[in-house]
Amino acid sequence: MAETTKTAKLTIDGESYDLAMYAPTGGPEVIDIRKLYAQAGVFTYDPGFTSTAACDSTITYIDGEAGVLLHRGYPIDQLAKDSHYLEVCYLLLYGELPSAAQLEEFETLVTRHTMIHEQMHNFFRGFRRDAHPMATMVGVVGAMSAFYHDSTDINDEHQREVASIRLIAKMPTIAAMAYKYSIGQPFVYPRNDLDYASNFLRMCFSVPAEEYEVNPILARAMDRIFTLHADHEQNASTSTVRLASSSGANPFACIAAGIACLWGPAHGGANQACLEMLREIGTPDRIPEFIARAKDKNDPFRLMGFGHRVYKNFDPRAKVMKESADEVLELLGIENNPTLQVAKELERVALEDPYFAEKKLYPNVDFYSGIILDAMGFPTSMFTPIFALARTVGWVSQWKEQLADPQLKIGRPRQLYLGATQRDYVDIENR
């Protein structure tokens, strides 16, 4: 727990209350209101928890004003450029970058756990053939607790570790199988001779009828997408995982809850919304029309993929993602893809327009990741499952941290009740 630095004084009806304040290693100071109800008989009111710290954490730090995102103290742009996803997974899980021997052991452990229980194939086939991949993932991940009984005891440190590795290792297989099932193609088993990102691409795009070679540029771009979405502090889905975990739920149920929350278009669907906007624009010559609409306060149209709720300056993930987007588009070409033609021209126009600079509406990570995934051949229905795959390590790291916290209590938010006061029941004949 952080040290108490000073106190805040709250006065209600002439009565004063001293509230302890804590200084973080980064970010604003925090007022401790845990005893406020017991002492003053009042609740605080904060819809959306935008001013409430629900936990203390050492995993991820965001400074939205400065455009900073740190994982265990390391800037995300350095990690995305110089590291790779499984090394970042190790960092998030254990707090430090691994040695060469530790990384090799960790990568081997993850690789050896990518297959899922064979009976789970039958579970997939219980879904309608046109089921959204996210619906399939929510069900299958939740059902893992029915197949892996030896890693559901949250009070056993070894079982928590086994569950963590299984979730990180099997999520690409589950996401790829959800995709294959949705398009009517046979499942593709993982291979131990491929890296994490290459394995996922192969399971998504290969077929038994021919060999499939993973292009290293595409594999690197996919790895960066995973890395840049690995964790993002106490967002909606992470808070959902923590809330579910606070009840003592098993890890697979907690992560399934996170996936369900991420499915919401306000959270995990931003890159899909961006691609749909690009398709709505249609052709580069219509961009001025939509730019004008975006500037019109009376027009409900908004440019998706520009600006960010958290980052008021620039999204630190976007620069690295742009590099990968440029590499992928150069490799695959955009001559026959009007959506990507619109994306490149919209990026150019927006970056040159003073209006967007003044409003700090820079292309964000969703803009570039959506372009990359579309160029690779993923349908928009797979964008959020890929996000869930990447975010799994963040959820698992936060889940493990919470369970080790001696202050852990079941989550129980309060409310500002505005309904009817107590009244007597009236028999139906007398109403």
GROMACS .gro file of N, CA and C in nm, residues 6-156:
model
  453
    6LYS      N    1  -0.067   1.304   0.323
    6LYS     CA    2  -0.138   1.414   0.388
    6LYS      C    3  -0.284   1.375   0.400
    7THR      N    4  -0.364   1.463   0.451
    7THR     CA    5  -0.507   1.433   0.465
    7THR      C    6  -0.589   1.538   0.393
    8ALA      N    7  -0.708   1.495   0.351
    8ALA     CA    8  -0.806   1.587   0.293
    8ALA      C    9  -0.917   1.606   0.395
    9LYS      N   10  -0.973   1.725   0.402
    9LYS     CA   11  -1.078   1.753   0.499
    9LYS      C   12  -1.210   1.768   0.426
   10LEU      N   13  -1.309   1.690   0.467
   10LEU     CA   14  -1.443   1.697   0.409
   10LEU      C   15  -1.539   1.747   0.516
   11THR      N   16  -1.614   1.851   0.485
   11THR     CA   17  -1.708   1.908   0.580
   11THR      C   18  -1.850   1.886   0.532
   12ILE      N   19  -1.932   1.823   0.616
   12ILE     CA   20  -2.073   1.798   0.585
   12ILE      C   21  -2.157   1.847   0.702
   13ASP      N   22  -2.245   1.943   0.675
   13ASP     CA   23  -2.332   1.998   0.780
   13ASP      C   24  -2.252   2.044   0.902
   14GLY      N   25  -2.138   2.107   0.878
   14GLY     CA   26  -2.057   2.159   0.986
   14GLY      C   27  -1.965   2.058   1.053
   15GLU      N   28  -1.980   1.931   1.020
   15GLU     CA   29  -1.896   1.825   1.076
   15GLU      C   30  -1.782   1.796   0.979
   16SER      N   31  -1.658   1.794   1.030
   16SER     CA   32  -1.541   1.771   0.944
   16SER      C   33  -1.487   1.631   0.961
   17TYR      N   34  -1.438   1.578   0.850
   17TYR     CA   35  -1.382   1.443   0.850
   17TYR      C   36  -1.247   1.448   0.779
   18ASP      N   37  -1.147   1.386   0.841
   18ASP     CA   38  -1.014   1.378   0.781
   18ASP      C   39  -1.000   1.249   0.702
   19LEU      N   40  -0.963   1.262   0.575
   19LEU     CA   41  -0.948   1.147   0.486
   19LEU      C   42  -0.803   1.135   0.443
   20ALA      N   43  -0.746   1.017   0.463
   20ALA     CA   44  -0.606   0.995   0.427
   20ALA      C   45  -0.586   1.008   0.276
   21MET      N   46  -0.469   1.058   0.237
   21MET     CA   47  -0.435   1.069   0.096
   21MET      C   48  -0.307   0.989   0.071
   22TYR      N   49  -0.300   0.925  -0.045
   22TYR     CA   50  -0.185   0.843  -0.081
   22TYR      C   51  -0.120   0.898  -0.207
   23ALA      N   52   0.013   0.890  -0.210
   23ALA     CA   53   0.089   0.936  -0.326
   23ALA      C   54   0.133   0.817  -0.410
   24PRO      N   55   0.092   0.811  -0.535
   24PRO     CA   56   0.135   0.701  -0.623
   24PRO      C   57   0.273   0.728  -0.679
   25THR      N   58   0.332   0.630  -0.744
   25THR     CA   59   0.459   0.654  -0.814
   25THR      C   60   0.436   0.729  -0.944
   26GLY      N   61   0.312   0.734  -0.989
   26GLY     CA   62   0.276   0.810  -1.108
   26GLY      C   63   0.128   0.839  -1.106
   27GLY      N   64   0.089   0.958  -1.153
   27GLY     CA   65  -0.052   0.991  -1.157
   27GLY      C   66  -0.095   1.075  -1.039
   28PRO      N   67  -0.224   1.112  -1.034
   28PRO     CA   68  -0.275   1.199  -0.926
   28PRO      C   69  -0.280   1.128  -0.791
   29GLU      N   70  -0.276   1.208  -0.685
   29GLU     CA   71  -0.290   1.153  -0.550
   29GLU      C   72  -0.432   1.098  -0.532
   30VAL      N   73  -0.446   1.012  -0.433
   30VAL     CA   74  -0.572   0.941  -0.411
   30VAL      C   75  -0.624   0.968  -0.271
   31ILE      N   76  -0.752   0.996  -0.259
   31ILE     CA   77  -0.817   1.015  -0.130
   31ILE      C   78  -0.882   0.883  -0.089
   32ASP      N   79  -0.854   0.838   0.032
   32ASP     CA   80  -0.907   0.711   0.083
   32ASP      C   81  -1.044   0.736   0.147
   33ILE      N   82  -1.149   0.684   0.084
   33ILE     CA   83  -1.285   0.705   0.134
   33ILE      C   84  -1.347   0.578   0.189
   34ARG      N   85  -1.265   0.477   0.218
   34ARG     CA   86  -1.319   0.349   0.260
   34ARG      C   87  -1.401   0.358   0.389
   35LYS      N   88  -1.367   0.451   0.478
   35LYS     CA   89  -1.439   0.463   0.605
   35LYS      C   90  -1.542   0.576   0.605
   36LEU      N   91  -1.560   0.636   0.488
   36LEU     CA   92  -1.648   0.753   0.480
   36LEU      C   93  -1.791   0.720   0.520
   37TYR      N   94  -1.844   0.609   0.472
   37TYR     CA   95  -1.983   0.575   0.505
   37TYR      C   96  -1.999   0.546   0.655
   38ALA      N   97  -1.903   0.473   0.710
   38ALA     CA   98  -1.910   0.441   0.853
   38ALA      C   99  -1.900   0.566   0.939
   39GLN      N  100  -1.821   0.663   0.895
   39GLN     CA  101  -1.800   0.782   0.976
   39GLN      C  102  -1.904   0.891   0.950
   40ALA      N  103  -1.940   0.910   0.823
   40ALA     CA  104  -2.028   1.022   0.788
   40ALA      C  105  -2.165   0.980   0.738
   41GLY      N  106  -2.182   0.851   0.707
   41GLY     CA  107  -2.313   0.805   0.660
   41GLY      C  108  -2.347   0.848   0.520
   42VAL      N  109  -2.245   0.875   0.437
   42VAL     CA  110  -2.271   0.916   0.298
   42VAL      C  111  -2.188   0.829   0.203
   43PHE      N  112  -2.235   0.821   0.078
   43PHE     CA  113  -2.161   0.755  -0.029
   43PHE      C  114  -2.101   0.863  -0.119
   44THR      N  115  -2.006   0.825  -0.201
   44THR     CA  116  -1.961   0.912  -0.309
   44THR      C  117  -2.034   0.870  -0.437
   45TYR      N  118  -2.045   0.962  -0.531
   45TYR     CA  119  -2.120   0.939  -0.654
   45TYR      C  120  -2.026   0.959  -0.772
   46ASP      N  121  -2.000   0.852  -0.848
   46ASP     CA  122  -1.904   0.858  -0.958
   46ASP      C  123  -1.941   0.760  -1.068
   47PRO      N  124  -2.046   0.791  -1.147
   47PRO     CA  125  -2.086   0.701  -1.256
   47PRO      C  126  -1.971   0.679  -1.353
   48GLY      N  127  -1.946   0.553  -1.386
   48GLY     CA  128  -1.837   0.519  -1.476
   48GLY      C  129  -1.703   0.511  -1.407
   49PHE      N  130  -1.698   0.540  -1.278
   49PHE     CA  131  -1.574   0.530  -1.199
   49PHE      C  132  -1.459   0.610  -1.260
   50THR      N  133  -1.492   0.724  -1.321
   50THR     CA  134  -1.387   0.801  -1.389
   50THR      C  135  -1.294   0.874  -1.292
   51SER      N  136  -1.335   0.887  -1.166
   51SER     CA  137  -1.251   0.953  -1.067
   51SER      C  138  -1.223   0.862  -0.947
   52THR      N  139  -1.242   0.732  -0.966
   52THR     CA  140  -1.229   0.638  -0.856
   52THR      C  141  -1.120   0.535  -0.884
   53ALA      N  142  -1.028   0.519  -0.790
   53ALA     CA  143  -0.928   0.412  -0.797
   53ALA      C  144  -0.981   0.293  -0.719
   54ALA      N  145  -1.017   0.186  -0.789
   54ALA     CA  146  -1.077   0.070  -0.726
   54ALA      C  147  -0.974  -0.027  -0.670
   55CYS      N  148  -0.847  -0.005  -0.702
   55CYS     CA  149  -0.742  -0.095  -0.657
   55CYS      C  150  -0.608  -0.023  -0.666
   56ASP      N  151  -0.504  -0.083  -0.607
   56ASP     CA  152  -0.369  -0.038  -0.638
   56ASP      C  153  -0.303  -0.146  -0.723
   57SER      N  154  -0.216  -0.104  -0.813
   57SER     CA  155  -0.158  -0.197  -0.909
   57SER      C  156  -0.016  -0.155  -0.945
   58THR      N  157   0.066  -0.251  -0.982
   58THR     CA  158   0.204  -0.224  -1.023
   58THR      C  159   0.228  -0.265  -1.169
   59ILE      N  160   0.121  -0.293  -1.243
   59ILE     CA  161   0.136  -0.354  -1.376
   59ILE      C  162   0.148  -0.249  -1.487
   60THR      N  163   0.047  -0.167  -1.502
   60THR     CA  164   0.042  -0.073  -1.616
   60THR      C  165   0.010   0.067  -1.567
   61TYR      N  166   0.075   0.165  -1.628
   61TYR     CA  167   0.050   0.306  -1.594
   61TYR      C  168   0.025   0.384  -1.722
   62ILE      N  169  -0.077   0.468  -1.719
   62ILE     CA  170  -0.113   0.553  -1.832
   62ILE      C  171  -0.115   0.699  -1.787
   63ASP      N  172  -0.050   0.786  -1.863
   63ASP     CA  173  -0.063   0.931  -1.848
   63ASP      C  174  -0.121   0.981  -1.979
   64GLY      N  175  -0.251   0.998  -1.980
   64GLY     CA  176  -0.320   1.035  -2.103
   64GLY      C  177  -0.281   1.172  -2.156
   65GLU      N  178  -0.253   1.265  -2.065
   65GLU     CA  179  -0.216   1.400  -2.108
   65GLU      C  180  -0.081   1.401  -2.180
   66ALA      N  181   0.011   1.319  -2.130
   66ALA     CA  182   0.146   1.316  -2.188
   66ALA      C  183   0.161   1.210  -2.297
   67GLY      N  184   0.060   1.126  -2.316
   67GLY     CA  185   0.069   1.020  -2.416
   67GLY      C  186   0.167   0.912  -2.375
   68VAL      N  187   0.158   0.869  -2.248
   68VAL     CA  188   0.251   0.770  -2.193
   68VAL      C  189   0.175   0.642  -2.156
   69LEU      N  190   0.232   0.528  -2.193
   69LEU     CA  191   0.181   0.397  -2.153
   69LEU      C  192   0.301   0.312  -2.113
   70LEU      N  193   0.306   0.273  -1.986
   70LEU     CA  194   0.417   0.194  -1.934
   70LEU      C  195   0.368   0.058  -1.886
   71HIS      N  196   0.441  -0.047  -1.921
   71HIS     CA  197   0.420  -0.180  -1.865
   71HIS      C  198   0.536  -0.211  -1.771
   72ARG      N  199   0.505  -0.218  -1.642
   72ARG     CA  200   0.609  -0.241  -1.540
   72ARG      C  201   0.722  -0.139  -1.553
   73GLY      N  202   0.689  -0.018  -1.597
   73GLY     CA  203   0.786   0.089  -1.610
   73GLY      C  204   0.846   0.105  -1.748
   74TYR      N  205   0.826   0.010  -1.837
   74TYR     CA  206   0.885   0.016  -1.972
   74TYR      C  207   0.786   0.080  -2.071
   75PRO      N  208   0.829   0.181  -2.148
   75PRO     CA  209   0.741   0.246  -2.245
   75PRO      C  210   0.694   0.146  -2.352
   76ILE      N  211   0.567   0.157  -2.388
   76ILE     CA  212   0.508   0.061  -2.482
   76ILE      C  213   0.574   0.069  -2.619
   77ASP      N  214   0.618   0.187  -2.662
   77ASP     CA  215   0.678   0.196  -2.794
   77ASP      C  216   0.811   0.121  -2.800
   78GLN      N  217   0.886   0.122  -2.689
   78GLN     CA  218   1.011   0.046  -2.685
   78GLN      C  219   0.982  -0.104  -2.688
   79LEU      N  220   0.883  -0.146  -2.612
   79LEU     CA  221   0.849  -0.289  -2.607
   79LEU      C  222   0.800  -0.337  -2.744
   80ALA      N  223   0.714  -0.258  -2.808
   80ALA     CA  224   0.659  -0.299  -2.937
   80ALA      C  225   0.765  -0.302  -3.046
   81LYS      N  226   0.862  -0.213  -3.036
   81LYS     CA  227   0.964  -0.204  -3.140
   81LYS      C  228   1.076  -0.305  -3.121
   82ASP      N  229   1.119  -0.325  -2.994
   82ASP     CA  230   1.239  -0.403  -2.968
   82ASP      C  231   1.212  -0.539  -2.903
   83SER      N  232   1.094  -0.560  -2.850
   83SER     CA  233   1.063  -0.686  -2.783
   83SER      C  234   0.966  -0.766  -2.869
   84HIS      N  235   0.901  -0.865  -2.812
   84HIS     CA  236   0.795  -0.937  -2.881
   84HIS      C  237   0.691  -0.981  -2.778
   85TYR      N  238   0.578  -1.031  -2.827
   85TYR     CA  239   0.462  -1.049  -2.741
   85TYR      C  240   0.488  -1.140  -2.621
   86LEU      N  241   0.547  -1.256  -2.640
   86LEU     CA  242   0.564  -1.348  -2.527
   86LEU      C  243   0.662  -1.292  -2.424
   87GLU      N  244   0.759  -1.213  -2.466
   87GLU     CA  245   0.847  -1.149  -2.368
   87GLU      C  246   0.768  -1.046  -2.286
   88VAL      N  247   0.679  -0.973  -2.353
   88VAL     CA  248   0.593  -0.878  -2.283
   88VAL      C  249   0.497  -0.952  -2.190
   89CYS      N  250   0.449  -1.068  -2.232
   89CYS     CA  251   0.365  -1.150  -2.144
   89CYS      C  252   0.439  -1.184  -2.015
   90TYR      N  253   0.563  -1.225  -2.029
   90TYR     CA  254   0.645  -1.259  -1.911
   90TYR      C  255   0.659  -1.136  -1.821
   91LEU      N  256   0.686  -1.022  -1.882
   91LEU     CA  257   0.701  -0.898  -1.807
   91LEU      C  258   0.575  -0.865  -1.728
   92LEU      N  259   0.460  -0.872  -1.793
   92LEU     CA  260   0.334  -0.841  -1.726
   92LEU      C  261   0.304  -0.939  -1.614
   93LEU      N  262   0.332  -1.066  -1.637
   93LEU     CA  263   0.300  -1.169  -1.539
   93LEU      C  264   0.391  -1.166  -1.417
   94TYR      N  265   0.520  -1.143  -1.439
   94TYR     CA  266   0.618  -1.162  -1.332
   94TYR      C  267   0.691  -1.035  -1.289
   95GLY      N  268   0.668  -0.924  -1.358
   95GLY     CA  269   0.719  -0.797  -1.311
   95GLY      C  270   0.852  -0.752  -1.365
   96GLU      N  271   0.930  -0.844  -1.423
   96GLU     CA  272   1.061  -0.809  -1.477
   96GLU      C  273   1.080  -0.876  -1.613
   97LEU      N  274   1.169  -0.817  -1.695
   97LEU     CA  275   1.203  -0.881  -1.821
   97LEU      C  276   1.281  -1.009  -1.793
   98PRO      N  277   1.259  -1.113  -1.872
   98PRO     CA  278   1.324  -1.242  -1.846
   98PRO      C  279   1.468  -1.246  -1.895
   99SER      N  280   1.546  -1.334  -1.836
   99SER     CA  281   1.677  -1.366  -1.893
   99SER      C  282   1.654  -1.452  -2.016
  100ALA      N  283   1.759  -1.480  -2.091
  100ALA     CA  284   1.746  -1.564  -2.210
  100ALA      C  285   1.693  -1.702  -2.173
  101ALA      N  286   1.744  -1.758  -2.063
  101ALA     CA  287   1.701  -1.891  -2.020
  101ALA      C  288   1.557  -1.890  -1.974
  102GLN      N  289   1.518  -1.786  -1.900
  102GLN     CA  290   1.380  -1.775  -1.853
  102GLN      C  291   1.283  -1.759  -1.969
  103LEU      N  292   1.321  -1.679  -2.067
  103LEU     CA  293   1.234  -1.658  -2.183
  103LEU      C  294   1.218  -1.787  -2.263
  104GLU      N  295   1.325  -1.859  -2.283
  104GLU     CA  296   1.317  -1.986  -2.357
  104GLU      C  297   1.226  -2.085  -2.285
  105GLU      N  298   1.240  -2.093  -2.153
  105GLU     CA  299   1.156  -2.184  -2.075
  105GLU      C  300   1.009  -2.143  -2.084
  106PHE      N  301   0.983  -2.012  -2.074
  106PHE     CA  302   0.846  -1.962  -2.080
  106PHE      C  303   0.784  -1.986  -2.217
  107GLU      N  304   0.858  -1.956  -2.322
  107GLU     CA  305   0.807  -1.977  -2.459
  107GLU      C  306   0.779  -2.125  -2.485
  108THR      N  307   0.864  -2.212  -2.435
  108THR     CA  308   0.842  -2.356  -2.451
  108THR      C  309   0.717  -2.400  -2.377
  109LEU      N  310   0.699  -2.345  -2.256
  109LEU     CA  311   0.582  -2.381  -2.176
  109LEU      C  312   0.452  -2.339  -2.246
  110VAL      N  313   0.451  -2.218  -2.299
  110VAL     CA  314   0.332  -2.170  -2.369
  110VAL      C  315   0.308  -2.253  -2.496
  111THR      N  316   0.413  -2.275  -2.572
  111THR     CA  317   0.401  -2.350  -2.698
  111THR      C  318   0.347  -2.491  -2.674
  112ARG      N  319   0.388  -2.555  -2.567
  112ARG     CA  320   0.348  -2.692  -2.538
  112ARG      C  321   0.205  -2.703  -2.483
  113HIS      N  322   0.139  -2.589  -2.463
  113HIS     CA  323   0.002  -2.591  -2.410
  113HIS      C  324  -0.098  -2.528  -2.506
  114THR      N  325  -0.063  -2.517  -2.634
  114THR     CA  326  -0.153  -2.450  -2.729
  114THR      C  327  -0.270  -2.537  -2.775
  115MET      N  328  -0.255  -2.668  -2.768
  115MET     CA  329  -0.366  -2.756  -2.807
  115MET      C  330  -0.476  -2.750  -2.702
  116ILE      N  331  -0.601  -2.767  -2.747
  116ILE     CA  332  -0.712  -2.773  -2.652
  116ILE      C  333  -0.760  -2.918  -2.641
  117HIS      N  334  -0.834  -2.946  -2.537
  117HIS     CA  335  -0.889  -3.080  -2.516
  117HIS      C  336  -0.972  -3.121  -2.638
  118GLU      N  337  -0.951  -3.240  -2.685
  118GLU     CA  338  -1.015  -3.285  -2.810
  118GLU      C  339  -1.167  -3.282  -2.800
  119GLN      N  340  -1.220  -3.307  -2.681
  119GLN     CA  341  -1.367  -3.307  -2.666
  119GLN      C  342  -1.426  -3.167  -2.681
  120MET      N  343  -1.342  -3.065  -2.667
  120MET     CA  344  -1.393  -2.928  -2.683
  120MET      C  345  -1.433  -2.900  -2.827
  121HIS      N  346  -1.383  -2.980  -2.922
  121HIS     CA  347  -1.426  -2.965  -3.061
  121HIS      C  348  -1.577  -2.984  -3.072
  122ASN      N  349  -1.631  -3.075  -2.994
  122ASN     CA  350  -1.776  -3.098  -2.996
  122ASN      C  351  -1.852  -2.976  -2.944
  123PHE      N  352  -1.790  -2.907  -2.851
  123PHE     CA  353  -1.854  -2.787  -2.796
  123PHE      C  354  -1.868  -2.680  -2.904
  124PHE      N  355  -1.764  -2.663  -2.984
  124PHE     CA  356  -1.770  -2.567  -3.095
  124PHE      C  357  -1.886  -2.600  -3.188
  125ARG      N  358  -1.902  -2.727  -3.216
  125ARG     CA  359  -2.003  -2.768  -3.315
  125ARG      C  360  -2.145  -2.753  -3.264
  126GLY      N  361  -2.160  -2.717  -3.138
  126GLY     CA  362  -2.293  -2.691  -3.085
  126GLY      C  363  -2.345  -2.553  -3.120
  127PHE      N  364  -2.257  -2.467  -3.170
  127PHE     CA  365  -2.300  -2.332  -3.208
  127PHE      C  366  -2.356  -2.332  -3.350
  128ARG      N  367  -2.444  -2.237  -3.378
  128ARG     CA  368  -2.490  -2.219  -3.515
  128ARG      C  369  -2.371  -2.187  -3.603
  129ARG      N  370  -2.379  -2.226  -3.729
  129ARG     CA  371  -2.267  -2.204  -3.820
  129ARG      C  372  -2.240  -2.055  -3.843
  130ASP      N  373  -2.343  -1.969  -3.821
  130ASP     CA  374  -2.323  -1.825  -3.843
  130ASP      C  375  -2.303  -1.750  -3.711
  131ALA      N  376  -2.267  -1.823  -3.605
  131ALA     CA  377  -2.244  -1.758  -3.476
  131ALA      C  378  -2.126  -1.662  -3.484
  132HIS      N  379  -2.138  -1.549  -3.420
  132HIS     CA  380  -2.027  -1.453  -3.416
  132HIS      C  381  -1.912  -1.517  -3.339
  133PRO      N  382  -1.788  -1.502  -3.387
  133PRO     CA  383  -1.673  -1.561  -3.317
  133PRO      C  384  -1.662  -1.520  -3.171
  134MET      N  385  -1.705  -1.399  -3.136
  134MET     CA  386  -1.700  -1.357  -2.996
  134MET      C  387  -1.799  -1.436  -2.911
  135ALA      N  388  -1.914  -1.467  -2.966
  135ALA     CA  389  -2.010  -1.550  -2.893
  135ALA      C  390  -1.951  -1.687  -2.865
  136THR      N  391  -1.883  -1.740  -2.965
  136THR     CA  392  -1.819  -1.871  -2.950
  136THR      C  393  -1.708  -1.865  -2.844
  137MET      N  394  -1.627  -1.758  -2.848
  137MET     CA  395  -1.518  -1.747  -2.753
  137MET      C  396  -1.566  -1.734  -2.609
  138VAL      N  397  -1.671  -1.655  -2.587
  138VAL     CA  398  -1.726  -1.642  -2.452
  138VAL      C  399  -1.767  -1.778  -2.398
  139GLY      N  400  -1.837  -1.857  -2.483
  139GLY     CA  401  -1.883  -1.987  -2.439
  139GLY      C  402  -1.770  -2.087  -2.418
  140VAL      N  403  -1.676  -2.091  -2.511
  140VAL     CA  404  -1.569  -2.191  -2.505
  140VAL      C  405  -1.473  -2.161  -2.389
  141VAL      N  406  -1.437  -2.035  -2.371
  141VAL     CA  407  -1.345  -2.001  -2.261
  141VAL      C  408  -1.411  -2.029  -2.126
  142GLY      N  409  -1.538  -1.996  -2.113
  142GLY     CA  410  -1.608  -2.027  -1.990
  142GLY      C  411  -1.615  -2.177  -1.965
  143ALA      N  412  -1.628  -2.254  -2.074
  143ALA     CA  413  -1.638  -2.400  -2.062
  143ALA      C  414  -1.505  -2.466  -2.030
  144MET      N  415  -1.395  -2.393  -2.038
  144MET     CA  416  -1.266  -2.453  -2.005
  144MET      C  417  -1.264  -2.505  -1.861
  145SER      N  418  -1.343  -2.442  -1.774
  145SER     CA  419  -1.348  -2.488  -1.634
  145SER      C  420  -1.409  -2.627  -1.623
  146ALA      N  421  -1.483  -2.669  -1.726
  146ALA     CA  422  -1.540  -2.804  -1.726
  146ALA      C  423  -1.441  -2.908  -1.777
  147PHE      N  424  -1.332  -2.863  -1.838
  147PHE     CA  425  -1.233  -2.955  -1.895
  147PHE      C  426  -1.101  -2.956  -1.817
  148TYR      N  427  -1.073  -2.847  -1.747
  148TYR     CA  428  -0.944  -2.836  -1.678
  148TYR      C  429  -0.966  -2.814  -1.528
  149HIS      N  430  -1.015  -2.922  -1.464
  149HIS     CA  431  -1.048  -2.913  -1.322
  149HIS      C  432  -0.926  -2.892  -1.234
  150ASP      N  433  -0.809  -2.925  -1.285
  150ASP     CA  434  -0.688  -2.919  -1.202
  150ASP      C  435  -0.627  -2.779  -1.197
  151SER      N  436  -0.699  -2.679  -1.249
  151SER     CA  437  -0.646  -2.542  -1.243
  151SER      C  438  -0.757  -2.440  -1.215
  152THR      N  439  -0.852  -2.479  -1.131
  152THR     CA  440  -0.962  -2.389  -1.097
  152THR      C  441  -0.961  -2.344  -0.951
  153ASP      N  442  -0.871  -2.401  -0.870
  153ASP     CA  443  -0.864  -2.363  -0.729
  153ASP      C  444  -0.781  -2.236  -0.716
  154ILE      N  445  -0.849  -2.124  -0.693
  154ILE     CA  446  -0.779  -1.995  -0.692
  154ILE      C  447  -0.691  -1.978  -0.568
  155ASN      N  448  -0.710  -2.063  -0.467
  155ASN     CA  449  -0.629  -2.053  -0.345
  155ASN      C  450  -0.499  -2.132  -0.356
  156ASP      N  451  -0.481  -2.205  -0.465
  156ASP     CA  452  -0.361  -2.284  -0.488
  156ASP      C  453  -0.272  -2.209  -0.586
   0.00000   0.00000   0.00000
